[in-house]
Amino acid sequence: MSALEPIPLDVGPPYAPRIAVLGLIPTVLVDVPICIILIVFFLAAAAVNLTIFIRNKSAGHNFLPSTVLVGFCTTRIIALSLRIAWATQPVNVKLNIAATIFAAAGVVLLFVLNLLFAHRLLRALHPNIGWLPAANYLFLFLYAYVLVCLLCAVTAAVVSYYTLAPDQLYKCRLVQLFASTSLALLAFLPVLLVFGALFYPGLRRPEPFGHGSISTKALLVLTTALLLTIGAAYRCAVNFAVRPVWFPAWWHHKACYYIFNYDLELVVVFAYALMRFDMRFHVPDGACKPGDYAKGLHVYKRVSTLAKVHDRRRADVEMCCPPSRSSRTCGSDYGSTQSSTSRSSRSGVIRGLSEVDDLRTVTDTTRSSYPSTYLGSSYDSQTRSSETAGQRRARTITVITIGGIVDAEVVTDVRRRESEDTKSELSNDE
């Protein structure tokens, strides 16, 4: 039986569909090889995510979304296996129903994952909004709404196979249009949420989480959400553009069916796995209020770029300072500065946030330590009497330049002490 040849309509219930279905009726020559190849890819994706989950769990790193991807790959393997069985028995309407149900049931898991990650980005970028009870209830409603849309779509599809009454078929079609449109909007909703969170001016400082930068996380969610939106919009448009079973359009054919469904979903699954979303979107267990996301940052030991610059400057200072009390003081001051810098940059947060804190810490510490260290305690009375004011000024400016901090207060203090030293030398000469 060819793909365009309709199934006899007088056999049932369940009755054969009177409208063209996505992918048409499968055939052994075309659909079976394609389904086998896709099954191999989904098996590989499931194995990768399951391996990541097991290794993370053995290390005490719990990340349940990895198991969600394993479940999604399992549903896709079942759907493709049922399509192979349907290809061998094209007149078996029950296999058609089972394949349709599993094909529609799997993709909603990816919708839920994208909504979850968009919520975490909202909490990180805008803690005053993302942690509100209203926001939590809104996302819980969205998760439940995805489930309701799936149940409506599956119920309407199954009922349409067991009736020939025009009014019931019309109602089933309305339900299917409502469900497919809602799912397409839900697939696109993470794009709106992430863009809104990125460009809305925040009222308080963001709270980074997981490994990597916020921009990489946002780009990953946006890319996967757009790919899923393309597939959901395709299925929704096909439901609106109905054709009879004996006269299908180009969008009903097998190439469009496999590309806009399984291929796009494979790209999404491997993108999450290869980009290590288990590290990027991980949050501490029990996080329920602002500040909880930052508790898990000690796991990711990413050193800030600014901290490395401070290390090099400290080495330069140690080489330039003479092996005297000044060098010991210089090292102790930079040691305290570096310890605070390392504590703030050890967390593995995004570059912009961690380095601002490092710069603030170094500036505050240097502002208080440089005048007392390099102008007061670094020289004893004998050194002061043997050096001229110009030499002391040159040494002090050199130390400040090596430190890399150009502070107006430090320069003012240097000039003030230079003036005092000049006056004291003139009085001694007299």
PDB file of C-alpha atoms in Angstrom, residues 317 366 370-371 374-375 393-407 410-411:
ATOM      1  CA  VAL A 317      56.076  44.506  43.809  1.00  0.00           C
ATOM      2  CA  THR A 366      45.075  49.665  48.983  1.00  0.00           C
ATOM      3  CA  TYR A 370      49.421  52.393  50.892  1.00  0.00           C
ATOM      4  CA  PRO A 371      49.814  55.691  52.820  1.00  0.00           C
ATOM      5  CA  TYR A 374      54.857  52.951  51.942  1.00  0.00           C
ATOM      6  CA  LEU A 375      55.059  56.382  53.582  1.00  0.00           C
ATOM      7  CA  ARG A 393      58.795  60.835  46.220  1.00  0.00           C
ATOM      8  CA  ALA A 394      60.230  58.799  43.297  1.00  0.00           C
ATOM      9  CA  ARG A 395      60.240  55.592  45.380  1.00  0.00           C
ATOM     10  CA  THR A 396      56.672  56.155  46.565  1.00  0.00           C
ATOM     11  CA  ILE A 397      55.300  56.927  43.116  1.00  0.00           C
ATOM     12  CA  THR A 398      57.080  53.828  41.771  1.00  0.00           C
ATOM     13  CA  VAL A 399      55.397  51.598  44.353  1.00  0.00           C
ATOM     14  CA  ILE A 400      51.981  53.110  43.619  1.00  0.00           C
ATOM     15  CA  THR A 401      52.468  52.662  39.870  1.00  0.00           C
ATOM     16  CA  ILE A 402      53.500  49.018  40.314  1.00  0.00           C
ATOM     17  CA  GLY A 403      50.433  48.410  42.418  1.00  0.00           C
ATOM     18  CA  GLY A 404      48.311  49.529  39.509  1.00  0.00           C
ATOM     19  CA  ILE A 405      45.985  51.673  41.624  1.00  0.00           C
ATOM     20  CA  VAL A 406      45.763  55.335  40.710  1.00  0.00           C
ATOM     21  CA  ASP A 407      43.986  56.862  43.685  1.00  0.00           C
ATOM     22  CA  VAL A 410      47.056  58.486  47.747  1.00  0.00           C
ATOM     23  CA  VAL A 411      48.599  61.027  45.385  1.00  0.00           C
TER      24      VAL A 411
END
